[in-house]
Coordinates of C-alpha atoms and ligand atoms in Angstrom, one line a residue:
M39 CA 0.1 0.0 0.1
A40 CA 1.5 3.3 -0.8
T41 CA 1.3 5.9 1.5
S42 CA 1.3 9.8 0.9
L43 CA 2.2 12.4 3.0
N44 CA -0.4 14.7 3.9
L45 CA 2.0 17.2 5.4
S46 CA -0.5 20.3 6.0
S47 CA -2.5 18.1 8.2
I48 CA 0.9 17.5 10.3
F49 CA 1.2 21.2 10.8
S50 CA -2.5 22.1 11.5
S51 CA -4.5 22.1 15.0
S52 CA -2.2 22.6 17.7
R53 CA 1.2 22.5 15.8
L54 CA 2.6 20.2 18.6
V55 CA 5.6 18.7 16.9
T56 CA 8.5 16.6 18.5
T57 CA 12.4 15.6 17.0
P58 CA 13.1 12.3 17.3
S59 CA 16.4 11.3 18.8
S60 CA 17.7 9.2 15.6
V61 CA 17.0 12.3 13.4
F62 CA 18.0 15.2 15.2
P63 CA 20.6 15.7 18.3
T64 CA 19.3 14.8 21.7
R65 CA 21.1 17.2 23.7
Q66 CA 17.4 19.1 24.6
R67 CA 14.5 17.4 23.0
R68 CA 11.6 19.5 23.5
R69 CA 8.3 20.2 21.7
I70 CA 8.5 22.5 18.6
I71 CA 5.7 25.2 18.5
L72 CA 5.2 27.0 15.4
V73 CA 2.8 30.0 15.8
T74 CA 1.4 32.3 13.5
S75 CA 2.2 35.7 14.7
S76 CA 4.9 37.4 16.6
S77 CA 4.8 37.3 20.2
S78 CA 3.6 41.2 20.1
G79 CA 0.6 40.2 18.5
G80 CA 1.2 42.4 15.4
K81 CA 3.3 42.2 12.7
P82 CA 6.3 39.9 12.5
T83 CA 9.7 40.8 12.6
I84 CA 12.5 39.7 9.7
L85 CA 16.0 40.5 10.1
V86 CA 18.0 40.1 6.9
T87 CA 21.8 40.4 7.4
E88 CA 23.2 40.3 3.9
K89 CA 22.3 41.7 0.3
L90 CA 19.0 40.0 -0.4
G91 CA 17.3 40.5 -4.1
Q92 CA 14.7 43.5 -3.6
A93 CA 11.8 41.2 -5.1
G94 CA 12.1 39.3 -2.2
I95 CA 12.4 42.4 0.5
D96 CA 9.2 43.7 -1.3
L97 CA 7.6 40.4 -0.4
L98 CA 8.8 40.5 3.2
K99 CA 7.4 43.9 3.6
K100 CA 4.0 42.9 2.5
Y101 CA 4.0 40.5 5.7
A102 CA 6.5 41.8 8.2
N103 CA 8.4 44.5 9.5
V104 CA 11.7 44.2 7.7
D105 CA 15.3 45.1 9.2
C106 CA 18.1 44.7 6.8
S107 CA 21.4 45.3 8.6
N108 CA 24.2 44.1 6.8
D109 CA 27.9 43.3 8.5
L110 CA 26.6 42.9 12.2
S111 CA 29.2 41.7 14.5
L112 CA 28.2 38.4 16.4
E113 CA 27.4 40.6 19.3
E114 CA 25.0 42.9 17.3
L115 CA 23.3 39.8 15.7
C116 CA 23.1 37.8 19.0
T117 CA 21.4 41.4 20.6
K118 CA 18.8 42.0 17.7
I119 CA 17.9 38.6 17.4
S120 CA 15.6 38.6 20.4
L121 CA 13.2 41.0 18.9
C122 CA 13.2 38.9 15.5
D123 CA 10.8 36.2 14.6
A124 CA 12.7 35.4 11.5
L125 CA 16.3 35.9 10.1
I126 CA 17.5 35.6 6.8
V127 CA 20.8 34.9 5.5
R128 CA 23.5 33.8 2.8
S129 CA 26.8 32.4 3.3
G130 CA 28.3 35.1 5.3
T131 CA 26.7 35.0 8.6
K132 CA 27.4 32.4 10.7
V133 CA 24.3 31.2 12.8
G134 CA 25.8 29.3 15.4
R135 CA 24.3 27.8 18.8
D136 CA 24.6 31.4 20.8
V137 CA 22.2 32.9 18.1
F138 CA 19.6 30.6 18.9
E139 CA 20.4 31.1 22.6
S140 CA 20.1 34.8 22.6
S141 CA 17.1 34.7 20.5
R142 CA 15.3 33.5 24.1
G143 CA 12.9 31.3 22.1
R144 CA 11.4 34.2 19.7
L145 CA 13.1 33.0 16.3
K146 CA 10.8 30.7 14.8
V147 CA 12.7 30.6 11.3
V148 CA 15.9 31.1 9.4
G149 CA 15.8 31.4 6.1
R150 CA 19.2 30.8 4.1
A151 CA 19.0 32.7 0.3
G152 CA 20.9 29.8 -1.5
V153 CA 21.9 26.1 -1.1
G154 CA 24.3 25.5 1.3
I155 CA 23.6 25.5 5.0
D156 CA 27.0 25.0 6.8
N157 CA 26.8 28.1 8.1
V158 CA 23.7 27.4 10.0
D159 CA 23.8 25.2 13.2
L160 CA 21.1 22.9 12.5
A161 CA 21.3 21.0 15.4
A162 CA 21.0 24.1 17.6
A163 CA 18.2 25.4 15.5
T164 CA 16.1 21.9 16.2
E165 CA 17.0 22.1 19.7
Y166 CA 15.6 25.5 19.7
G167 CA 12.8 24.9 17.9
C168 CA 13.7 27.0 15.0
L169 CA 12.7 25.8 11.5
V170 CA 15.4 26.3 8.7
V171 CA 14.5 26.5 5.1
N172 CA 16.8 27.1 2.2
A173 CA 16.4 28.3 -1.7
P174 CA 18.0 25.1 -3.2
T175 CA 17.2 25.7 -6.9
A176 CA 17.3 29.2 -7.8
N177 CA 20.8 29.7 -8.3
T178 CA 21.7 26.4 -10.2
V179 CA 22.4 28.1 -13.1
A180 CA 24.3 30.8 -11.7
A181 CA 26.7 28.4 -10.1
A182 CA 26.9 26.5 -13.4
E183 CA 27.5 29.1 -15.1
H184 CA 30.3 30.5 -12.8
G185 CA 32.0 27.1 -13.4
I186 CA 32.1 27.5 -16.8
A187 CA 33.4 31.2 -16.5
L188 CA 36.2 30.1 -14.3
L189 CA 36.7 26.9 -16.8
T190 CA 37.4 29.0 -19.7
A191 CA 38.9 32.0 -18.0
M192 CA 41.5 29.6 -16.4
A193 CA 42.6 28.0 -19.8
R194 CA 42.9 31.3 -21.6
N195 CA 45.0 32.9 -18.4
I196 CA 42.2 36.0 -18.5
A197 CA 42.5 37.2 -15.0
Q198 CA 46.5 37.1 -15.2
A199 CA 46.8 38.8 -18.5
D200 CA 44.1 41.3 -17.5
A201 CA 46.1 42.0 -14.3
S202 CA 49.3 42.4 -16.6
I203 CA 47.7 44.6 -19.0
K204 CA 46.6 46.7 -16.5
A205 CA 50.0 47.1 -15.1
G206 CA 51.2 48.6 -18.2
K207 CA 52.3 45.4 -19.8
W208 CA 52.1 44.0 -23.4
T209 CA 53.1 40.4 -22.7
R210 CA 51.7 38.3 -25.0
N211 CA 53.8 34.7 -24.9
K212 CA 53.7 34.1 -21.2
Y213 CA 49.5 33.8 -21.5
V214 CA 49.4 31.2 -23.9
G215 CA 46.3 29.2 -23.1
V216 CA 45.0 25.6 -23.8
S217 CA 42.1 24.9 -25.7
L218 CA 39.1 23.3 -24.3
V219 CA 37.5 21.6 -27.5
G220 CA 38.3 17.8 -27.5
K221 CA 39.7 17.8 -24.0
T222 CA 38.2 15.4 -21.3
L223 CA 36.2 17.2 -18.4
A224 CA 35.5 15.4 -15.1
V225 CA 32.5 16.7 -13.4
L226 CA 32.6 15.5 -10.0
G227 CA 29.0 15.1 -8.6
F228 CA 26.5 15.1 -11.2
G229 CA 23.5 16.9 -9.4
K230 CA 21.4 20.4 -9.9
V231 CA 24.8 22.2 -10.6
G232 CA 27.2 19.6 -12.0
S233 CA 24.9 18.5 -14.8
E234 CA 24.2 22.1 -16.0
V235 CA 27.9 22.3 -16.2
A236 CA 28.4 19.0 -17.9
R237 CA 25.6 20.0 -20.4
R238 CA 27.2 23.2 -21.1
A239 CA 30.8 21.8 -21.6
R240 CA 29.3 19.3 -24.1
G241 CA 28.4 22.6 -25.8
L242 CA 31.9 23.8 -25.9
G243 CA 32.7 20.3 -27.8
M244 CA 34.3 18.6 -24.6
H245 CA 34.0 15.2 -23.8
V246 CA 32.4 14.9 -20.7
I247 CA 32.7 12.1 -18.0
T248 CA 31.2 12.1 -14.3
H249 CA 31.3 10.5 -11.3
D250 CA 28.3 10.4 -9.2
P251 CA 27.4 6.8 -7.9
Y252 CA 24.1 8.0 -7.2
A253 CA 23.0 10.1 -10.2
P254 CA 20.5 8.4 -12.6
A255 CA 22.3 7.0 -15.6
D256 CA 19.5 7.9 -17.9
R257 CA 19.8 11.6 -17.0
A258 CA 23.6 11.6 -17.7
R259 CA 23.0 9.5 -21.2
A260 CA 20.5 12.3 -22.3
I261 CA 23.1 14.9 -22.1
G262 CA 25.9 12.6 -23.7
V263 CA 27.9 12.1 -20.3
E264 CA 29.4 9.3 -19.8
L265 CA 29.1 7.7 -15.9
V266 CA 32.7 6.4 -14.7
S267 CA 34.5 5.5 -11.3
F268 CA 36.0 8.0 -9.4
E269 CA 39.6 6.8 -10.4
V270 CA 38.8 6.7 -13.9
A271 CA 37.2 10.2 -13.7
I272 CA 40.2 11.7 -11.8
S273 CA 42.9 9.9 -13.9
T274 CA 41.7 10.5 -17.5
A275 CA 40.5 14.3 -17.0
D276 CA 42.4 17.1 -18.5
F277 CA 40.0 19.3 -16.3
I278 CA 38.0 18.7 -13.0
S279 CA 34.9 20.6 -12.1
L280 CA 33.9 20.1 -8.4
H281 CA 30.1 19.8 -7.8
L282 CA 29.8 18.0 -4.8
P283 CA 28.3 18.6 -0.9
L284 CA 30.7 19.1 1.7
T285 CA 29.9 16.0 3.7
A286 CA 32.1 13.6 5.6
A287 CA 33.0 11.7 2.5
T288 CA 33.6 14.3 0.4
S289 CA 35.9 16.4 2.7
K290 CA 39.5 16.9 1.6
M291 CA 38.6 14.3 -1.6
M292 CA 41.1 16.2 -3.3
N293 CA 44.4 15.3 -1.5
D294 CA 48.1 13.9 -1.8
V295 CA 46.9 10.7 -3.1
T296 CA 44.1 11.6 -5.6
F297 CA 46.5 14.3 -7.0
S298 CA 49.0 11.8 -7.5
M299 CA 46.3 9.5 -9.5
M300 CA 45.7 12.5 -11.8
K301 CA 47.1 13.6 -15.2
K302 CA 50.2 16.0 -15.1
G303 CA 49.0 19.1 -15.8
V304 CA 45.3 18.6 -14.8
R305 CA 43.5 21.7 -14.2
I306 CA 40.5 21.8 -11.3
V307 CA 37.6 24.4 -11.0
N308 CA 35.9 24.3 -7.7
V309 CA 32.6 26.1 -7.4
A310 CA 31.3 23.7 -4.3
R311 CA 32.9 24.2 -1.2
G312 CA 36.6 25.0 -0.3
G313 CA 36.6 21.9 2.2
V314 CA 36.3 19.4 -0.8
I315 CA 39.9 20.1 -1.4
D316 CA 42.9 20.0 1.2
E317 CA 44.4 23.3 0.3
E318 CA 47.9 22.6 1.4
A319 CA 47.7 19.4 -0.9
L320 CA 46.8 21.4 -3.8
L321 CA 49.4 24.1 -3.3
R322 CA 52.1 21.0 -3.3
A323 CA 50.5 19.7 -6.6
L324 CA 50.3 23.3 -8.0
D325 CA 54.0 23.5 -7.0
L326 CA 54.8 20.0 -8.7
G327 CA 53.2 20.8 -11.7
I328 CA 50.9 18.0 -11.0
V329 CA 47.9 20.5 -11.1
A330 CA 48.8 23.3 -13.8
Q331 CA 46.0 25.4 -12.7
A332 CA 43.4 25.8 -10.3
A333 CA 40.2 28.1 -10.2
L334 CA 38.6 28.6 -7.1
D335 CA 35.5 30.2 -5.8
V336 CA 35.3 29.0 -2.4
F337 CA 37.8 28.2 0.4
T338 CA 37.9 26.2 3.6
V339 CA 38.0 29.3 5.4
E340 CA 35.9 32.4 3.7
P341 CA 37.2 35.1 3.4
P342 CA 40.7 33.4 3.1
V343 CA 43.3 35.1 5.2
K344 CA 45.0 38.2 3.5
D345 CA 48.3 36.5 2.4
N346 CA 46.5 33.0 1.3
K347 CA 49.2 31.4 -0.8
L348 CA 46.5 29.6 -3.1
V349 CA 44.8 33.1 -3.8
L350 CA 48.3 34.5 -4.4
H351 CA 49.8 31.9 -6.5
E352 CA 50.3 32.7 -10.2
S353 CA 48.4 29.7 -11.4
V354 CA 45.2 29.9 -9.4
T355 CA 42.3 32.3 -10.8
A356 CA 40.6 33.4 -7.6
T357 CA 36.8 34.7 -7.3
P358 CA 35.4 35.4 -3.7
H359 CA 32.5 33.0 -3.6
L360 CA 30.5 34.7 -6.5
G361 CA 28.9 31.4 -7.8
A362 CA 25.3 32.3 -6.8
S363 CA 25.9 36.2 -7.3
T364 CA 23.9 36.9 -10.5
M365 CA 21.1 39.4 -10.4
E366 CA 18.8 36.8 -11.6
A367 CA 19.8 34.2 -9.4
Q368 CA 19.8 36.8 -6.4
E369 CA 16.3 37.9 -7.2
G370 CA 15.3 34.0 -7.5
V371 CA 16.8 32.9 -4.2
A372 CA 15.3 36.1 -2.6
I373 CA 11.7 35.2 -3.8
E374 CA 12.0 31.6 -3.1
V375 CA 13.5 32.0 0.7
A376 CA 10.8 34.8 1.3
E377 CA 8.1 32.8 0.4
A378 CA 9.3 29.8 2.3
V379 CA 10.2 32.1 5.5
I380 CA 6.4 33.9 5.3
G381 CA 4.8 30.7 4.9
A382 CA 6.5 29.1 7.7
L383 CA 5.8 32.0 9.8
R384 CA 2.3 31.5 8.9
G385 CA 2.3 28.0 10.3
E386 CA 2.2 26.4 6.6
L387 CA 4.8 23.7 5.3
A388 CA 7.8 24.7 3.4
A389 CA 9.0 22.1 1.1
T390 CA 12.3 23.2 1.5
A391 CA 12.6 22.7 5.3
V392 CA 15.7 21.4 5.8
N393 CA 15.0 20.2 9.8
A394 CA 11.8 19.9 12.0
P395 CA 10.2 16.7 11.4
M396 CA 6.7 16.7 12.7
V397 CA 4.8 13.6 14.6
P398 CA 2.1 13.2 17.1
L399 CA 4.1 12.3 20.2
E400 CA 1.9 9.0 20.9
V401 CA 3.0 7.7 17.4
L402 CA 6.6 8.7 17.7
R403 CA 6.7 6.7 20.9
E404 CA 5.6 3.6 19.7
L405 CA 7.3 3.6 16.6
K406 CA 10.7 5.2 18.1
P407 CA 13.0 1.9 17.2
Y408 CA 11.6 1.5 14.1
V409 CA 12.3 5.1 12.9
V410 CA 16.0 4.3 13.9
L411 CA 15.4 0.8 12.1
A412 CA 14.0 2.6 9.0
E413 CA 16.9 4.9 8.4
K414 CA 19.5 2.6 9.2
L415 CA 18.2 0.0 6.8
G416 CA 18.3 2.8 4.1
R417 CA 22.1 4.1 5.2
L418 CA 22.9 0.3 4.7
A419 CA 21.1 -0.3 1.2
V420 CA 22.6 2.5 -0.3
Q421 CA 26.0 1.9 1.0
L422 CA 25.9 -1.3 -0.7
V423 CA 25.0 0.2 -4.4
T424 CA 28.0 0.5 -6.8
G425 CA 28.6 1.4 -10.6
G426 CA 26.8 4.0 -12.4
S427 CA 23.4 3.1 -12.9
G428 CA 21.7 5.2 -10.0
V429 CA 19.4 4.4 -7.1
N430 CA 16.0 5.4 -8.9
A431 CA 13.6 2.4 -7.6
V432 CA 13.4 1.7 -3.8
K433 CA 10.7 -0.6 -2.3
V434 CA 9.9 -0.6 1.3
T435 CA 7.7 -3.5 2.7
Y436 CA 6.2 -3.3 6.2
A437 CA 5.3 -6.7 7.6
S438 CA 2.7 -6.3 10.6
S439 CA -0.3 -8.0 12.0
R440 CA -1.7 -4.5 12.5
A441 CA -4.8 -3.5 10.0
P442 CA -3.3 -1.2 7.6
D443 CA -5.2 1.8 8.7
D444 CA -3.6 1.4 12.2
L445 CA -0.1 1.7 11.3
D446 CA 0.9 5.2 10.2
T447 CA 4.3 4.7 8.0
R448 CA 4.9 8.3 7.3
L449 CA 7.8 8.8 9.3
L450 CA 9.5 5.4 8.4
R451 CA 9.1 6.2 4.7
A452 CA 10.8 9.6 5.3
M453 CA 13.3 8.2 7.4
V454 CA 14.1 5.4 4.7
I455 CA 14.5 8.2 2.4
K456 CA 16.8 10.1 5.1
G457 CA 19.1 7.2 5.2
L458 CA 19.1 6.5 1.8
I459 CA 19.9 9.9 0.1
E460 CA 21.5 11.9 3.2
P461 CA 25.1 10.4 3.0
I462 CA 25.2 10.9 -0.7
S463 CA 24.1 14.5 -0.7
S464 CA 24.1 18.1 0.8
V465 CA 20.3 17.8 1.6
F466 CA 18.9 17.2 4.9
I467 CA 16.1 15.1 5.1
N468 CA 13.0 14.9 7.4
L469 CA 9.0 14.5 7.4
V470 CA 8.3 17.5 5.7
N471 CA 10.9 17.5 2.7
S472 CA 11.4 13.6 2.2
D473 CA 8.8 13.0 -0.7
Y474 CA 9.9 16.1 -2.2
I475 CA 13.6 15.3 -2.2
A476 CA 13.2 11.7 -3.4
K477 CA 11.2 12.9 -6.2
Q478 CA 13.5 15.6 -7.2
R479 CA 16.4 13.2 -7.3
G480 CA 14.2 10.8 -9.2
V481 CA 14.1 8.2 -6.7
K482 CA 10.7 6.3 -6.7
I483 CA 9.9 5.0 -3.3
S484 CA 6.9 2.5 -3.1
E485 CA 5.4 0.9 -0.3
E486 CA 3.8 -2.7 0.4
R487 CA 2.2 -3.9 3.6
M488 CA 2.6 -7.4 4.5
V489 CA -0.2 -8.4 6.5
L490 CA 0.9 -11.2 9.3
D491 CA -1.5 -13.3 11.4
G492 CA -0.8 -12.7 14.9
S493 CA -1.1 -10.3 17.6
P494 CA -1.0 -6.7 16.6
E495 CA 1.1 -5.8 19.8
N496 CA 4.1 -4.9 18.1
P497 CA 3.2 -2.1 15.3
I498 CA 5.7 -3.8 13.0
E499 CA 7.6 -7.5 12.7
Y500 CA 10.0 -6.4 10.3
I501 CA 10.9 -4.0 7.4
T502 CA 12.5 -4.6 4.0
V503 CA 14.3 -2.4 1.7
R504 CA 15.0 -3.3 -2.0
I505 CA 16.9 -1.4 -4.7
A506 CA 15.9 -2.3 -7.7
N507 CA 18.1 -1.9 -11.2
V508 CA 21.5 -1.6 -9.3
E509 CA 24.9 -3.2 -9.0
S510 CA 26.1 -4.1 -5.6
R511 CA 29.9 -3.8 -4.3
F512 CA 28.7 -6.8 -2.1
A513 CA 27.0 -9.8 -4.6
S514 CA 25.9 -11.4 -1.6
A515 CA 23.3 -8.5 -0.8
L516 CA 21.4 -9.3 -4.0
S517 CA 18.0 -11.2 -3.9
E518 CA 16.8 -13.8 -6.3
S519 CA 15.3 -11.3 -8.3
G520 CA 18.7 -9.4 -8.6
E521 CA 17.7 -6.3 -6.1
I522 CA 19.7 -5.4 -3.2
K523 CA 17.8 -6.5 0.0
V524 CA 18.0 -5.8 3.5
E525 CA 15.9 -6.3 6.4
G526 CA 15.4 -5.9 10.1
R527 CA 13.2 -6.2 13.0
V528 CA 13.2 -4.5 16.4
K529 CA 14.5 -7.0 18.8
Q530 CA 14.1 -6.3 22.4
G531 CA 13.8 -2.5 21.4
V532 CA 16.9 -2.8 19.8
P533 CA 17.0 -2.5 15.7
S534 CA 18.9 -5.2 14.4
L535 CA 19.4 -6.4 10.6
T536 CA 18.4 -9.7 10.1
K537 CA 18.7 -10.7 6.4
V538 CA 21.3 -9.7 3.7
G539 CA 20.4 -10.6 0.4
L540 CA 19.6 -14.6 0.6
F541 CA 21.4 -14.8 4.0
G542 CA 19.8 -14.6 7.4
V543 CA 22.2 -12.7 10.0
D544 CA 21.5 -11.3 13.5
V545 CA 23.4 -8.2 14.3
S546 CA 22.3 -4.9 16.1
L547 CA 22.0 -1.9 14.2
E548 CA 24.7 0.2 16.0
G549 CA 28.3 1.4 15.3
S550 CA 29.5 -0.2 12.0
V551 CA 29.3 -3.4 10.2
I552 CA 31.7 -5.8 8.1
L553 CA 29.9 -7.9 5.8
C554 CA 31.7 -11.1 4.9
R555 CA 30.9 -13.8 2.2
Q556 CA 33.2 -17.0 3.0
V557 CA 32.8 -20.5 2.4
D558 CA 31.6 -22.3 5.5
Q559 CA 34.1 -23.5 7.7
P560 CA 34.9 -23.5 11.4
G561 CA 37.4 -21.0 12.7
M562 CA 36.4 -17.9 10.7
I563 CA 35.1 -15.8 13.6
G564 CA 38.2 -16.3 15.1
K565 CA 40.2 -15.4 12.2
V566 CA 38.5 -12.4 11.5
A567 CA 38.2 -11.5 15.6
S568 CA 42.1 -11.6 16.0
I569 CA 42.7 -9.4 13.3
L570 CA 40.6 -6.9 14.6
G571 CA 41.9 -7.5 18.1
D572 CA 45.4 -6.9 17.0
E573 CA 44.2 -3.2 16.2
N574 CA 42.0 -2.5 19.0
V575 CA 39.0 -2.5 17.1
N576 CA 36.2 -3.6 19.6
V577 CA 33.7 -6.1 18.0
S578 CA 30.4 -5.7 19.7
F579 CA 28.9 -8.8 18.0
M580 CA 29.0 -11.4 15.0
S581 CA 26.6 -13.4 13.7
V582 CA 27.0 -16.0 10.7
G583 CA 24.4 -17.0 8.3
R584 CA 24.4 -19.8 6.1
I585 CA 22.7 -21.3 2.7
A586 CA 23.6 -25.0 3.8
P587 CA 26.1 -26.4 6.1
G588 CA 29.6 -26.6 4.3
K589 CA 28.7 -24.3 1.6
Q590 CA 28.7 -20.3 1.3
A591 CA 28.1 -18.2 4.7
V592 CA 27.3 -14.3 5.1
M593 CA 29.3 -13.2 8.7
A594 CA 28.3 -10.1 10.0
I595 CA 30.8 -8.1 12.3
G596 CA 29.8 -5.3 14.4
V597 CA 32.5 -2.6 15.3
D598 CA 32.5 0.1 17.7
E599 CA 35.3 1.8 15.5
Q600 CA 36.3 2.0 11.9
P601 CA 39.0 -0.4 11.3
S602 CA 42.0 0.7 9.1
K603 CA 42.6 0.0 5.5
E604 CA 45.4 -2.3 6.3
T605 CA 43.2 -4.3 8.9
L606 CA 40.0 -4.5 6.3
K607 CA 42.7 -5.6 3.5
K608 CA 44.0 -8.4 5.9
I609 CA 40.8 -9.7 6.5
G610 CA 39.8 -9.6 2.9
D611 CA 43.3 -11.4 2.3
I612 CA 42.0 -14.6 4.2
P613 CA 41.3 -17.2 1.7
A614 CA 38.3 -18.4 2.5
I615 CA 36.8 -14.8 2.7
E616 CA 35.1 -14.5 -0.9
E617 CA 33.8 -10.7 -0.7
F618 CA 33.6 -8.3 2.0
V619 CA 32.1 -4.5 2.7
F620 CA 32.7 -2.3 5.6
L621 CA 29.4 -0.1 6.0
K622 CA 28.9 2.7 8.6
L623 CA 25.8 2.9 10.1
Ligands
NAI731 N1 29.9 28.7 -5.2 C1 28.2 29.0 -5.1 O1 28.1 30.1 -5.0 C2 27.3 27.8 -5.1 C3 27.8 26.7 -4.7 N2 27.1 25.8 -4.2 C4 27.5 24.5 -3.8 O2 27.7 23.6 -4.8 C5 27.5 22.0 -4.7 C6 26.4 21.4 -5.5 O3 24.9 22.1 -5.2 P1 24.0 21.3 -6.0 O4 24.4 20.7 -7.4 O5 22.7 22.1 -5.4 O6 23.7 20.0 -5.0 P2 23.1 18.7 -5.6 O7 22.9 18.0 -4.2 O8 21.9 18.7 -6.5 O9 24.3 17.9 -6.0 C7 25.2 17.4 -5.7 C8 25.7 15.7 -6.1 O10 26.8 15.4 -5.7 C9 26.8 13.8 -5.5 N3 27.4 13.0 -4.5 C10 27.4 13.5 -3.2 N4 28.4 12.7 -2.5 C11 29.3 12.1 -3.6 C12 30.5 11.5 -3.8 N5 31.2 10.9 -2.7 N6 31.0 11.1 -5.0 C13 30.4 11.5 -6.2 N7 29.2 12.4 -6.1 C14 28.8 12.5 -5.2 C15 25.1 14.1 -5.2 O11 24.8 12.3 -5.6 C16 24.4 14.8 -5.9 O12 23.9 14.1 -7.1 C17 27.0 22.2 -3.2 O13 28.0 22.1 -2.4 C18 26.8 23.6 -3.0 O14 26.7 24.2 -1.9 C19 25.6 25.6 -4.9 C20 25.3 27.2 -5.4 C21 26.1 28.1 -5.4
HPV732 O1 24.0 28.7 -2.3 C1 25.2 28.2 -2.2 O2 25.5 27.1 -1.6 C2 26.2 29.2 -2.0 O3 27.3 29.0 -1.6 C3 25.9 30.4 -2.3 O4 26.5 31.5 -1.3 P1 25.8 32.7 -1.2 O5 24.4 33.0 -1.1 O6 26.2 33.7 -2.2 O7 26.6 33.7 0.0

């Protein structure tokens, strides 16, 4: 049975909502109350701390008192915020815990007029009951155009030549550039911005390849772009353009090791986030000539320090985070964020909300361990995907002896989506935006209810998550029909993994998991445990599921810490182990 989210009903009535511990930090779990008017009973007050398109300001003024105060110190911001119901920022205002604390409960919405919300402390926002919304689509083209502008300017030394001629020189030989036509461009991250960059680069006659394990292959094919592995992308490209979110997996993705795999003389563009590049390593690669040139719009620390060596480097073209700065994009994001902020102040739902799940407390209490289970199954399943076909068909099965009407699966569905998409994206997913995000990414989620006999005491017996039409980096995770399949139950309150592909296992879903397929034989548990023990990795549990004695078995090992690459290699080198995978929960 497919369940759709009727979000407006969740926001209506008393507007009492709560945050589940699995989704948002637990330091201060409290009920969030969204109210529709300012505490003074009159018009709400909205503080705008950075340049915002006039169309957005005009819209805000129709509904609220608008205070546009740029360049506030933290102290000034903290003083003003206690008099404001909403705050609108771009990337230059740090909205940390102290801001939420200082608001003393009055601040109800933070609007980010752009995509990245790394400058807003989401955990604190949620704890203080403050909704955060962003404007994820209106600056996509601007960022893509800036990427292309940097690519072409870099290849033809435009910035350097311009500085030279302005200094009274007429230097022609020094600024001979390189051509783009026929060259290979690797686009890393084939999301909204990356795909627009790819489309434009094709128009420049470039051969475009992309690495994004989660992007739909048909979208790439439609614009003549080849999806390849990370290694192929970085080692064959003449140009690399970064369009990834800054996540744990992408942080310093460009480092000494990855630079050493690149073609000598590669050229790099970064319009994503500074933290995706190890800036020290880039300096070394530039000085060694591995990287011939770089064009950077974003930096780990913004603004960069005055004598930042990258900014001053002759082979670097730098811009001060201008990706979204076109008249059109700024008007667009201003309208997008203004509508979302006004809607949220009115108590309506924002499709671009990045926090604030809303579920009645009674439902939440009962479903709490299943919420954790759903998210972790999604997280496990997506980590098993490999290859370029992309995640586009996910089926979630809830086996329950409850009558279908007696089980609200909206939160579970949202949490499966959260588990599937958050590890691979810059978006934050909750009950409000999960379906929107899944649809936007071309991920079709279907739900199925399996009605079991027996006592309806437990809301759910087990949940199965299947991803169709993908390859797996752990072949044993495939079901008979070729889908990645993971299944879990709540056992004595603890979410547990009970099936991987065709193999039954029994693993509580905490910490991380190593899955190994092996020839079923005695002594395997001991061998793996002793390798992990040698590195002081604490094993929390082990379980083996086999097809038949002496045949193949899947061993699941729960570990508290992430084992080193060397340790994982030692496990893989055990002769009886046919394949293995390390999964973070
Ligand atoms: N410089 C500027 O002014 C602007 C910068 N941005 C930044 O550009 C970046 C991309 O933004 P959007 O395209 O809107 O985001 P998006 O979420 O639409 O696309 C990101 C893509 O990266 C992929 N991805 C995630 N992890 C990956 C990995 N480890 N390897 C390969 N691919 C991976 C995702 O599957 C997704 O398709 C973000 O960092 C955003 O903050 C966006 C707008 C303006
Ligand atoms: O939207 C984004 O992610 C950006 O990086 C744009 O930042 P800005 O609004 O120009 O400060």
